[in-house]
Amino acid sequence: MAILSPLATEVFIPVAAVIGIVFAVVQWVLVSRVKLSPTAAAASGGGKNGYGDYLIEEEEGLNDHNVVVKCAEIQNAISEGATSFLFTEYQYVGIFMSIFAVVIFLFLGSVEGFSTKSQPCTYSKDKYCKPALFTALFSTVSFLLGAITSLVSGFLGMKIATYANARTTLEARKGVGKAFITAFRSGAVMGFLLASSGLVVLYITINVFKLYYGDDWEGLFESITGYGLGGSSMALFGRVGGGIYTKAADVGADLVGKVERNIPEDDPRNPAVIADNVGDNVGDIAGMGSDLFGSYAESSCAALVVASISSFGIDHDFTGMCYPLLVSSVGIIVCLITTLFATDFFEVKAVKEIEPALKKQLIISTALMTVGIAVISWLALPAKFTIYNFGTQKDVSNWGLFFCVAIGLWAGLIIGFVTEYYTSNAYSPVQDVADSCRTGAATNVIFGLALGYKSVIIPIFAIAVSIYVSFSIAAMYGIAVAALGMLSTIATGLAIDAYGPISDNAGGIAEMAGMSHRIRERTDALDAAGNTTAAIGKGFAIGSAALVSLALFGAFVSRAGVTVVDVLSPKVFIGLIVGAMLPYWFSAMTMKSVGSAALKMVEEVRRQFNTIPGLMEGTAKPDYATCVKISTDASIKEMIPPGALVMLTPLIVGTLFGVETLSGVLAGALVSGVQVLPSLLPTPVVHGTMPRSTLRLVPASMQGPLAPRDLTATRLL
């Protein structure tokens, strides 16, 4: 028996989630102390965050209170644009999700002819489980709950980011350390809200469903899987829609503004500059939040499903059953302590300290989480138990499961830092790409593509080792908890990821408000560090999505009664080929969408520069709203076909060709998608090595719609 009692488990999980939410609120309150009004800003007192410090404008005799007003106006324009886009997107997605919820109910309910009678359990034939009709109903409800939670996570992340961007700009007047703390605390608000809300909603859903299912844990946790599907479905649309929006605006703004008109990035004369900054929030913040929530929900649900047909479910061991949720709970506490290292225990005082401070967050959280996993494995798991393994029960020890979670955690860190090695200008791969520019665009493309392909090698080996070790120890459950291990520090990972776009927006606001070049240098330093560490966060997303997809694939073949996926079978082989093609089809659709939207954006920006008198001289204002509308309309229109491709493919293939072919399709898509994403992460490197060339826009158009959308699509498949 486990040391931790069921009562202690029931208390610890929601308390950890509440602590995370309270911590997020506290960080938000601290950020809100930076006021967006001249009088309030001037009246700020002293303290650790630098209120009352000398401003750069005061040093240079340029203290203009109108700057604060301009920052507030620009922030409001960005916030309104992002909010308008998300509300429009959610209306369309809401209709699609409602239709898909009906499809889910009809497919699941028809398994037993919409019977309301109890049926023999799938894995325990001597027991009776709840009717398939009610499992279909509860699965549909959990699907909608997952979708709504994903939507709220993305929306809150966007609102927090647009709330903090101008405040980060104003704090940069006092020093780079003050701006760093503001941006990072804002990212932490998003990270802890998402991690905590995802955990508490899942926990409450389980306990509410339990009132109906009682001792039928097989049916209970099968219905819970809809939660993960809902989260991933919304993540797909958030990633695709947001990616099309941000890259269309990015390409339009840079191609005409920087390349043709030779004006600085984020220059207020550029008609697409507001759309570009809005895109950072709807793509890199809202989309990313939904995506990581989807990965977290899927890994938790996959682990719970396997556990329900293992000794935890058979013996009704509630504490052991909730082991995935306990790992996530410990992760929230660990990330809270880790965040204090960046905001309270140590203070960033120079530009060179920014990137190390962010990297230390990942290292400290991983080290502390390893200890936390060991403790919770010892407390929550019996010394010996069994895990379902394709028709048999595999003997596993609590320390074996600890190694599964730990190897996922450390593999994620390895993948993250390898990704950083291939994307940071501090190391030779990026320097080689930059050096290749000396001989023209062609060699730059060649070196960039080679770098992308080469960057796949170590991450794939790390994922392969994680899969082999975790499967050898605890079968598919081991793979699911390894994925959860990678995502156990999701609050810290999200804080670092969100920090980047917030800093990017802060730099744009500084440029548009006409602030000192020294302030722009500080915000650029913040943004540069955020871009590098964001690649580390994407590394975690790669590994976790791959492991989650494999765990879900294992759950599918187990539930469908597929004992062997024989690649020599024609049905399976054609499925493999078609499945491997799907990520490329998906990529082609999203890239074409970005290209079409960018074309319209470029034409509009050119039109305004050519027809609005005084625009280049700065005496006339551009029409920002038209550019925002172009990106909004294009992304809304173009996001549905890729989403439909991913969500309808399994239904069509399974219905027309059977589970064998579908198994091949899923396996092919998984293997292909895992290769595609790491190769695209270094594309920002090429993007940044040629700031005055149209070539820099090629990788931008690729990375926006594809990375990490491909694995979001693969996981959803």
XYZ file of C-alpha atoms in Angstrom:
717
model
C 0.000 0.000 0.000
C 1.078 3.576 -0.642
C 2.153 5.826 2.239
C 0.014 8.713 0.991
C -3.635 8.158 1.920
C -6.548 8.753 -0.494
C -7.705 11.651 1.693
C -4.285 13.303 1.536
C -4.339 12.876 -2.250
C -7.785 14.457 -2.488
C -6.489 17.450 -0.525
C -3.014 17.855 -2.036
C -4.004 18.056 -5.728
C -6.576 20.895 -5.471
C -4.485 22.742 -2.855
C -1.454 22.714 -5.188
C -3.638 24.036 -8.014
C -5.056 26.798 -5.815
C -1.543 27.761 -4.679
C -0.544 28.085 -8.331
C -3.548 30.313 -9.099
C -2.903 32.506 -6.043
C 0.766 32.846 -7.000
C -0.284 33.917 -10.518
C -2.605 36.566 -9.068
C 0.186 37.873 -6.814
C 2.534 38.189 -9.806
C -0.178 40.012 -11.742
C -0.680 42.461 -8.863
C 3.061 43.185 -8.804
C 3.082 43.827 -12.553
C 0.039 46.088 -12.278
C 1.990 48.404 -9.971
C 3.634 49.786 -13.102
C 1.143 52.475 -14.105
C 0.292 53.544 -17.636
C -0.340 57.197 -16.776
C 2.206 60.028 -16.473
C 1.083 61.141 -13.007
C 1.001 57.646 -11.523
C 4.325 56.729 -13.123
C 6.008 59.802 -11.705
C 4.544 59.201 -8.255
C 5.779 55.602 -7.977
C 7.802 54.947 -4.858
C 10.960 52.921 -4.251
C 11.296 49.190 -3.855
C 12.934 46.155 -5.342
C 11.310 46.644 -8.717
C 12.974 49.990 -9.180
C 10.039 52.375 -8.738
C 11.379 55.877 -8.343
C 14.702 55.109 -10.091
C 16.210 57.647 -12.463
C 14.838 57.358 -15.973
C 16.939 57.462 -19.131
C 14.908 60.459 -20.315
C 15.788 62.314 -17.110
C 19.468 61.592 -17.654
C 19.259 62.977 -21.206
C 16.903 65.829 -20.394
C 14.184 64.328 -22.576
C 11.569 63.373 -19.985
C 8.333 63.672 -21.952
C 5.184 62.520 -20.174
C 3.502 62.166 -23.551
C 5.636 59.064 -24.056
C 3.654 57.265 -21.359
C 0.397 58.300 -23.000
C 1.650 57.052 -26.369
C 2.632 53.707 -24.816
C -0.854 53.343 -23.352
C -2.483 54.155 -26.710
C -0.326 51.649 -28.598
C -0.937 48.968 -25.984
C -4.670 49.562 -26.252
C -4.558 49.227 -30.054
C -2.625 45.936 -29.817
C -4.970 44.588 -27.131
C -8.088 45.515 -29.099
C -6.726 43.911 -32.260
C -5.804 40.680 -30.475
C -9.105 40.499 -28.606
C -11.112 41.133 -31.767
C -9.251 38.398 -33.633
C -9.644 35.814 -30.879
C -13.358 36.497 -30.457
C -13.858 36.129 -34.211
C -11.764 32.965 -34.276
C -13.604 31.469 -31.312
C -16.966 32.038 -32.975
C -15.972 29.965 -35.999
C -14.154 27.371 -33.931
C -17.105 27.149 -31.556
C -19.376 26.153 -34.442
C -16.878 23.551 -35.642
C -16.403 22.156 -32.127
C -20.156 21.887 -31.608
C -20.507 19.889 -34.825
C -17.565 17.674 -33.899
C -19.007 17.104 -30.418
C -22.183 15.769 -32.046
C -20.057 13.519 -34.278
C -18.215 12.166 -31.225
C -21.474 11.418 -29.460
C -22.950 9.665 -32.493
C -19.855 7.547 -33.152
C -19.361 6.487 -29.526
C -23.051 6.032 -28.833
C -23.518 3.792 -31.843
C -20.945 1.273 -30.552
C -23.699 -0.700 -28.841
C -26.591 0.677 -30.871
C -27.266 3.513 -28.386
C -28.049 0.915 -25.754
C -28.882 2.024 -22.209
C -28.087 -1.397 -20.740
C -24.889 -2.237 -18.876
C -22.321 -4.088 -20.979
C -19.460 -6.480 -20.105
C -16.271 -4.461 -19.552
C -13.728 -4.494 -22.366
C -10.778 -5.594 -20.228
C -12.592 -7.359 -17.372
C -15.224 -9.589 -18.951
C -16.420 -10.814 -15.558
C -17.563 -7.280 -14.652
C -20.251 -5.029 -16.055
C -19.589 -1.422 -17.103
C -21.913 1.523 -17.661
C -23.869 1.712 -20.950
C -22.016 2.939 -24.048
C -24.613 5.680 -24.551
C -23.706 7.353 -21.254
C -19.979 6.926 -21.894
C -20.566 8.716 -25.202
C -22.426 11.495 -23.394
C -19.749 11.968 -20.726
C -16.969 11.795 -23.338
C -18.683 14.575 -25.263
C -18.995 16.682 -22.107
C -15.317 16.196 -21.242
C -14.420 17.063 -24.864
C -16.256 20.368 -24.534
C -14.657 21.027 -21.124
C -11.197 20.456 -22.587
C -11.966 22.729 -25.524
C -13.285 25.509 -23.283
C -10.329 25.240 -20.890
C -7.943 25.447 -23.853
C -9.758 28.522 -25.170
C -9.691 30.242 -21.796
C -5.994 29.406 -21.340
C -5.094 30.982 -24.664
C -7.317 34.020 -24.133
C -6.011 34.743 -20.632
C -2.446 34.407 -21.882
C -3.140 36.963 -24.603
C -4.770 39.427 -22.184
C -1.868 39.130 -19.746
C 0.698 39.663 -22.501
C -1.056 42.742 -23.896
C -1.422 44.060 -20.346
C 2.307 43.735 -19.668
C 3.971 44.789 -22.927
C 3.798 48.568 -22.431
C 4.632 48.191 -18.745
C 7.806 46.344 -19.718
C 8.656 49.244 -22.062
C 8.221 51.800 -19.297
C 10.276 49.748 -16.851
C 13.112 49.613 -19.415
C 13.607 53.323 -18.714
C 14.809 52.373 -15.240
C 17.087 49.524 -16.241
C 17.184 46.198 -18.000
C 16.691 44.334 -14.700
C 13.395 46.108 -13.993
C 12.081 45.364 -17.472
C 13.178 41.726 -17.202
C 11.315 41.212 -13.932
C 8.129 42.761 -15.343
C 8.212 40.634 -18.506
C 9.079 37.429 -16.670
C 6.455 37.924 -13.974
C 3.864 38.466 -16.686
C 4.915 35.224 -18.344
C 4.697 33.478 -14.972
C 1.085 34.640 -14.602
C 0.211 32.824 -17.805
C 2.275 29.740 -16.949
C 0.793 29.188 -13.510
C -2.768 29.997 -14.539
C -2.627 27.466 -17.367
C -0.941 24.690 -15.378
C -3.179 25.166 -12.352
C -6.475 25.604 -14.192
C -5.770 22.585 -16.412
C -5.065 20.456 -13.347
C -8.016 21.605 -11.254
C -10.565 21.305 -14.098
C -9.385 17.765 -14.876
C -9.484 16.794 -11.190
C -12.979 18.229 -10.679
C -14.206 16.515 -13.868
C -12.929 13.148 -12.629
C -14.664 13.538 -9.262
C -17.956 14.710 -10.786
C -18.007 11.849 -13.318
C -17.164 9.460 -10.499
C -20.534 10.203 -8.909
C -22.181 8.397 -11.845
C -19.586 5.744 -12.665
C -18.892 4.636 -9.095
C -16.619 1.567 -9.229
C -16.585 1.466 -13.055
C -13.173 3.108 -13.378
C -12.640 1.681 -16.858
C -15.644 3.599 -18.182
C -14.851 6.663 -16.040
C -11.365 7.233 -17.404
C -12.317 6.263 -20.934
C -14.835 9.090 -20.881
C -12.183 11.439 -19.457
C -10.090 11.054 -22.636
C -12.415 13.554 -24.322
C -10.783 16.236 -22.159
C -7.448 15.764 -23.906
C -9.057 15.596 -27.345
C -10.880 18.868 -26.738
C -7.692 20.581 -25.602
C -5.730 19.394 -28.632
C -8.526 20.282 -31.055
C -8.562 23.881 -29.912
C -4.759 23.949 -29.855
C -4.693 23.006 -33.525
C -6.976 25.843 -34.552
C -5.214 28.285 -32.226
C -1.809 27.365 -33.635
C -2.882 27.411 -37.282
C -5.034 30.538 -37.076
C -2.556 32.435 -34.930
C 0.386 31.273 -37.047
C -1.186 32.450 -40.304
C -2.047 35.796 -38.705
C 1.365 36.531 -37.236
C 3.457 35.425 -40.215
C 1.312 37.187 -42.789
C 1.719 40.417 -40.823
C 5.420 39.745 -40.201
C 6.222 39.131 -43.867
C 4.145 42.111 -45.036
C 5.671 44.501 -42.525
C 9.277 43.427 -43.111
C 9.244 42.994 -46.877
C 7.904 46.461 -47.643
C 9.071 48.361 -44.560
C 12.576 47.024 -43.929
C 13.572 45.783 -47.380
C 11.853 48.150 -49.824
C 11.508 51.337 -47.763
C 14.586 50.848 -45.566
C 12.817 51.908 -42.366
C 13.466 50.310 -38.939
C 11.480 47.394 -37.586
C 8.320 48.471 -35.733
C 8.509 51.951 -37.271
C 5.141 53.696 -36.689
C 5.058 54.713 -40.369
C 4.653 51.054 -41.357
C 0.931 50.286 -41.853
C 1.415 46.619 -40.809
C 3.231 47.334 -37.554
C 0.173 46.984 -35.290
C -0.879 43.769 -37.044
C 2.670 42.453 -36.560
C 2.548 43.103 -32.818
C -0.974 41.696 -32.548
C 0.302 38.544 -34.266
C 2.910 37.981 -31.560
C 0.097 37.736 -29.034
C -2.438 35.631 -30.942
C 0.168 33.254 -32.391
C 3.037 32.968 -29.937
C 0.983 33.531 -26.764
C -2.631 32.384 -27.258
C -1.727 29.616 -29.703
C 1.204 28.433 -27.629
C -0.865 28.377 -24.439
C -3.558 26.257 -26.045
C -0.942 23.964 -27.581
C 0.918 23.199 -24.369
C -2.365 22.765 -22.542
C -3.338 20.196 -25.196
C -0.078 18.275 -24.671
C -0.543 18.346 -20.901
C -4.166 17.185 -21.102
C -3.390 14.409 -23.589
C -0.470 13.012 -21.571
C -2.519 13.055 -18.357
C -5.498 11.359 -20.006
C -3.335 8.717 -21.734
C -1.713 7.803 -18.410
C -5.067 7.684 -16.607
C -6.618 5.399 -19.238
C -3.781 2.854 -18.996
C -3.765 3.075 -15.192
C -7.508 2.376 -15.035
C -7.008 -1.100 -16.566
C -3.897 -1.792 -14.495
C -3.703 -2.775 -10.839
C -4.458 0.825 -9.808
C -7.877 0.648 -11.462
C -8.562 -3.008 -10.731
C -7.778 -2.586 -7.011
C -9.384 0.888 -6.887
C -6.167 2.458 -5.586
C -7.159 6.128 -5.834
C -3.740 7.491 -4.845
C -1.907 5.328 -7.383
C -4.533 6.163 -9.976
C -3.919 9.890 -9.464
C -0.130 9.566 -9.793
C -0.078 11.642 -13.033
C -2.017 14.424 -11.306
C 0.270 14.245 -8.271
C 3.302 14.682 -10.544
C 1.678 17.788 -12.049
C 0.851 19.098 -8.566
C 4.449 18.722 -7.432
C 5.485 20.462 -10.651
C 3.454 23.556 -9.731
C 5.163 23.811 -6.323
C 8.610 23.268 -7.864
C 7.991 25.902 -10.560
C 6.824 28.375 -7.912
C 10.107 28.000 -6.026
C 12.062 28.201 -9.294
C 10.336 31.438 -10.338
C 11.463 33.125 -7.119
C 15.089 32.584 -8.169
C 14.524 34.912 -11.141
C 12.289 37.510 -9.499
C 13.329 37.671 -5.823
C 16.429 35.656 -4.859
C 18.654 37.067 -7.614
C 18.352 40.248 -9.644
C 19.382 40.753 -13.274
C 21.597 43.844 -13.442
C 23.153 43.645 -16.922
C 22.213 42.534 -20.431
C 24.639 39.608 -20.331
C 22.813 38.173 -17.292
C 19.407 37.853 -19.005
C 19.927 34.670 -21.000
C 21.745 32.812 -18.170
C 18.893 33.755 -15.807
C 16.351 32.168 -18.158
C 18.449 29.050 -18.694
C 18.913 28.656 -14.940
C 15.136 28.549 -14.634
C 15.057 25.375 -16.736
C 18.017 23.765 -14.995
C 16.822 24.572 -11.465
C 13.257 23.429 -12.177
C 14.507 20.162 -13.706
C 16.834 19.442 -10.770
C 14.193 20.240 -8.146
C 11.536 18.321 -10.062
C 13.737 15.210 -10.080
C 13.757 15.283 -6.280
C 10.019 15.985 -6.224
C 9.281 13.034 -8.521
C 11.357 10.739 -6.301
C 9.461 11.837 -3.195
C 5.982 11.562 -4.720
C 6.838 8.166 -6.280
C 7.873 6.895 -2.856
C 4.793 8.320 -1.122
C 2.045 7.696 -3.693
C 2.956 4.325 -5.217
C 3.053 0.861 -3.654
C 6.418 -0.898 -3.813
C 5.091 -3.321 -6.454
C 2.142 -3.093 -8.830
C 1.149 -4.143 -12.350
C 0.653 -2.141 -15.548
C -1.471 -3.236 -18.508
C 0.703 -4.300 -21.445
C -1.308 -5.367 -24.526
C -3.368 -8.073 -22.880
C -1.029 -8.923 -19.983
C -0.119 -7.300 -16.703
C 3.521 -6.226 -16.344
C 5.149 -6.110 -12.892
C 6.563 -2.650 -12.099
C 8.168 -1.057 -9.020
C 7.666 2.464 -7.759
C 11.311 3.334 -8.487
C 10.884 2.020 -12.021
C 8.083 4.499 -12.574
C 10.264 7.237 -11.070
C 12.891 6.522 -13.733
C 10.234 6.735 -16.469
C 9.159 10.224 -15.379
C 12.737 11.345 -14.718
C 14.051 10.201 -18.099
C 11.275 12.132 -19.807
C 12.096 15.212 -17.740
C 15.830 15.114 -18.498
C 15.344 14.108 -22.138
C 13.229 17.242 -22.547
C 16.043 19.349 -21.100
C 18.577 17.713 -23.432
C 16.352 18.305 -26.456
C 15.845 21.892 -25.335
C 19.523 22.684 -25.006
C 20.423 20.921 -28.255
C 17.769 23.056 -29.933
C 19.315 26.120 -28.331
C 22.751 25.079 -29.618
C 21.410 25.027 -33.171
C 19.519 28.334 -32.864
C 21.782 30.601 -30.780
C 24.277 32.923 -32.435
C 26.740 32.088 -29.663
C 27.563 28.729 -31.256
C 29.171 27.626 -34.512
C 26.053 26.297 -36.383
C 24.422 29.731 -36.528
C 27.746 31.432 -37.123
C 28.308 29.161 -40.142
C 24.923 30.105 -41.558
C 25.679 33.793 -41.053
C 29.089 33.379 -42.688
C 27.468 31.722 -45.715
C 25.712 35.014 -46.492
C 29.002 36.363 -47.851
C 28.453 34.515 -51.105
C 24.794 35.289 -51.564
C 21.297 34.048 -50.911
C 21.684 30.602 -52.466
C 24.430 29.431 -50.093
C 22.504 30.840 -47.162
C 19.466 28.729 -48.048
C 21.650 25.639 -48.505
C 23.415 26.090 -45.174
C 20.138 26.886 -43.420
C 18.374 23.789 -44.709
C 21.380 21.621 -43.857
C 21.418 23.038 -40.342
C 17.712 22.312 -39.960
C 18.071 18.709 -41.049
C 21.140 18.177 -38.886
C 19.371 19.518 -35.817
C 16.963 16.559 -35.959
C 19.591 13.934 -35.072
C 20.161 14.337 -31.328
C 16.524 15.116 -30.407
C 15.350 11.976 -32.237
C 17.943 9.844 -30.436
C 16.868 11.362 -27.105
C 13.212 10.605 -27.849
C 14.113 7.076 -28.990
C 16.074 6.340 -25.799
C 13.220 7.731 -23.676
C 10.698 5.528 -25.484
C 12.813 2.381 -25.195
C 13.658 2.790 -21.511
C 10.197 3.881 -20.374
C 8.426 1.182 -22.411
C 10.822 -1.499 -21.116
C 10.039 -0.484 -17.538
C 6.300 0.221 -17.625
C 4.961 -0.383 -21.163
C 2.719 2.343 -22.600
C 2.063 3.784 -19.145
C 5.794 4.458 -18.860
C 5.760 6.412 -22.130
C 2.730 8.435 -21.015
C 4.318 9.440 -17.690
C 7.621 10.190 -19.472
C 5.701 12.714 -21.579
C 4.144 14.047 -18.400
C 7.643 14.344 -16.950
C 8.636 16.625 -19.817
C 5.568 18.744 -19.123
C 5.800 18.651 -15.322
C 7.614 22.009 -15.346
C 5.124 23.498 -17.796
C 4.575 26.611 -15.636
C 8.258 27.582 -15.899
C 8.426 26.641 -19.577
C 5.401 28.778 -20.384
C 6.742 31.698 -18.350
C 9.925 31.640 -20.446
C 8.017 31.209 -23.721
C 5.602 34.052 -22.969
C 8.443 36.304 -21.836
C 9.778 36.448 -25.431
C 6.701 37.883 -27.218
C 6.097 40.293 -24.323
C 9.652 41.631 -24.715
C 9.219 41.752 -28.501
C 6.063 43.839 -28.109
C 7.843 46.054 -25.589
C 10.521 46.854 -28.165
C 7.902 47.611 -30.796
C 6.060 49.960 -28.443
C 9.330 51.752 -27.597
C 9.993 52.312 -31.319
C 6.450 53.450 -32.087
C 6.356 55.798 -29.094
C 9.600 57.471 -30.187
C 11.510 56.582 -27.040
C 15.284 56.777 -26.622
C 17.428 54.385 -28.677
C 18.966 53.198 -25.398
C 15.563 51.912 -24.299
C 15.157 50.081 -27.603
C 18.603 48.512 -27.080
C 17.444 47.185 -23.709
C 14.183 45.765 -25.048
C 16.058 44.223 -27.993
C 18.402 42.521 -25.531
C 15.400 41.147 -23.655
C 13.837 39.960 -26.915
C 17.053 38.330 -28.159
C 17.363 36.270 -24.983
C 13.694 35.344 -25.221
C 14.068 34.116 -28.802
C 16.900 31.794 -27.827
C 15.226 30.368 -24.743
C 11.914 30.049 -26.597
C 13.667 27.519 -28.815
C 14.412 25.522 -25.648
C 10.719 25.582 -24.785
C 9.861 24.340 -28.251
C 12.321 21.497 -27.661
C 10.229 20.391 -24.672
C 7.105 20.620 -26.849
C 8.710 18.415 -29.510
C 9.601 15.612 -27.133
C 6.366 15.673 -25.154
C 4.183 15.737 -28.284
C 6.066 12.778 -29.743
C 5.745 10.730 -26.549
C 2.099 11.687 -26.040
C 1.296 10.702 -29.630
C 2.921 7.309 -29.128
C 1.110 6.753 -25.825
C -2.216 7.629 -27.449
C -1.400 5.329 -30.360
C -0.777 2.512 -27.872
C -4.078 3.255 -26.156
C -5.847 3.165 -29.524
C -4.447 -0.201 -30.672
C -5.177 -1.689 -27.235
C -8.766 -0.456 -27.228
C -9.285 -1.485 -30.869
C -7.981 -4.991 -30.189
C -5.032 -4.671 -32.591
C -2.330 -6.983 -31.215
C 0.207 -6.532 -34.031
C 0.685 -3.739 -36.577
C 2.157 -5.781 -39.435
C 3.950 -3.479 -41.902
C 4.016 -6.294 -44.484
C 0.231 -6.228 -44.641
C -0.921 -4.178 -47.675
C -3.611 -2.428 -45.623
C -1.104 -1.329 -42.993
C 1.595 -0.406 -45.493
C -0.623 1.886 -47.554
C -1.746 3.440 -44.289
C 1.904 4.117 -43.352
C 2.554 5.809 -46.688
C -0.561 7.953 -46.520
C 0.041 8.815 -42.862
C 3.626 9.888 -43.576
C 2.277 12.173 -46.300
C -0.253 13.924 -44.042
C 2.198 16.297 -42.270
C 3.381 17.488 -45.689
C -0.176 17.981 -46.917
C -0.995 19.857 -43.744
C 2.194 21.928 -44.127
C 1.429 22.753 -47.750
C -2.018 24.030 -46.819
C -0.746 26.257 -44.031
C 2.224 27.593 -46.013
C 0.005 28.471 -48.969
C -2.356 30.222 -46.567
C 0.506 32.318 -45.186
C 1.689 33.110 -48.709
C -1.754 34.232 -49.850
C -2.316 36.387 -46.779
C 1.196 37.858 -46.991
C 0.629 38.754 -50.652
C -2.470 40.756 -49.753
C -0.616 42.387 -46.847
C 2.330 43.410 -49.023
C 0.005 44.903 -51.648
C -1.874 46.893 -48.991
C 1.287 48.229 -47.333
C 2.704 49.222 -50.721
C -0.584 50.921 -51.626
C -0.546 53.011 -48.464
C 3.070 54.070 -48.910
C 2.339 55.070 -52.513
C -1.007 56.824 -52.016
C -0.936 58.458 -48.561
C 0.895 61.815 -48.828
C 3.400 62.437 -46.042
C 3.459 58.851 -44.773
C 7.184 58.326 -45.319
C 7.917 61.777 -43.885
C 5.968 60.935 -40.723
C 3.452 63.758 -41.146
C 0.532 61.412 -41.914
C -0.748 58.352 -40.068
C -1.119 54.958 -41.794
C -4.334 52.955 -41.823
C -3.449 50.239 -39.294
C -6.994 48.825 -39.146
C -7.011 47.634 -42.776
C -3.859 45.566 -42.254
C -5.271 44.062 -39.059
C -8.423 43.132 -40.983
C -6.423 41.459 -43.776
C -4.594 39.196 -41.313
C -7.778 38.464 -39.378
C -9.868 37.564 -42.428
C -7.120 35.442 -43.971
C -6.386 33.436 -40.828
C -10.066 32.805 -40.059
C -10.767 31.695 -43.620
C -7.685 29.503 -43.983
C -7.576 27.714 -40.622
C -10.623 25.490 -41.188
C -9.341 23.238 -44.053
C -6.123 22.122 -42.239
C -8.109 21.513 -39.076
C -10.718 19.506 -40.933
C -7.973 17.441 -42.597
C -6.541 16.416 -39.242
C -9.804 15.812 -37.407
C -11.697 14.014 -40.150
C -8.908 11.766 -41.473
C -9.104 9.164 -38.650
C -12.894 9.027 -38.899
C -12.905 8.559 -42.665
C -10.025 6.047 -42.784
C -11.352 4.024 -39.849
C -14.879 3.904 -41.255
C -13.944 3.036 -44.841
C -10.790 0.924 -44.451
C -10.830 -0.427 -40.892
C -8.565 -0.262 -37.864
C -5.546 -1.916 -39.506
C -5.213 0.783 -42.143
C -5.946 3.449 -39.552
C -3.140 2.043 -37.369
C -0.776 2.483 -40.304
C -1.971 6.037 -40.945
C -1.449 7.036 -37.311
C 2.002 5.424 -37.111
C 3.100 7.001 -40.388
C 1.913 10.466 -39.339
C 3.689 10.136 -35.988
C 7.055 9.126 -37.455
C 6.883 11.711 -40.238
C 5.708 14.569 -38.007
C 8.440 13.946 -35.425
C 11.077 14.403 -38.154
C 9.582 17.518 -39.708
C 9.340 19.753 -36.637
C 12.935 19.726 -35.307
C 14.226 20.478 -38.809
C 12.172 23.691 -38.867
C 13.201 25.092 -35.488
C 16.482 26.591 -36.803
C 14.591 28.553 -39.469
C 14.621 31.722 -37.314
C 18.405 31.487 -37.601
C 18.240 32.006 -41.355
C 15.498 34.554 -40.676
C 17.888 36.601 -38.560
C 21.116 36.337 -40.533
C 19.985 38.465 -43.493
C 17.968 41.392 -42.063
C 17.892 43.328 -45.342
C 17.137 40.487 -47.733
C 13.840 39.124 -48.921
C 15.345 35.700 -48.261
C 14.863 36.180 -44.524
C 11.135 35.982 -45.161
C 11.305 32.448 -46.572
C 11.985 30.695 -43.252
C 9.566 33.053 -41.500
C 6.746 31.818 -43.691
C 7.781 28.217 -42.997
C 8.289 28.407 -39.265
C 5.077 30.283 -38.580
C 2.552 27.778 -39.889
C 4.598 24.620 -39.393
C 6.515 24.664 -36.132
C 5.195 23.314 -33.898
C 1.852 22.944 -35.669
C 2.835 19.683 -37.354
C 3.163 17.821 -34.075
C 0.025 19.474 -32.747
C -1.724 17.961 -35.766
C 0.069 14.631 -35.323
C -0.872 14.436 -31.655
C -4.490 15.238 -32.494
C -4.548 12.502 -35.160
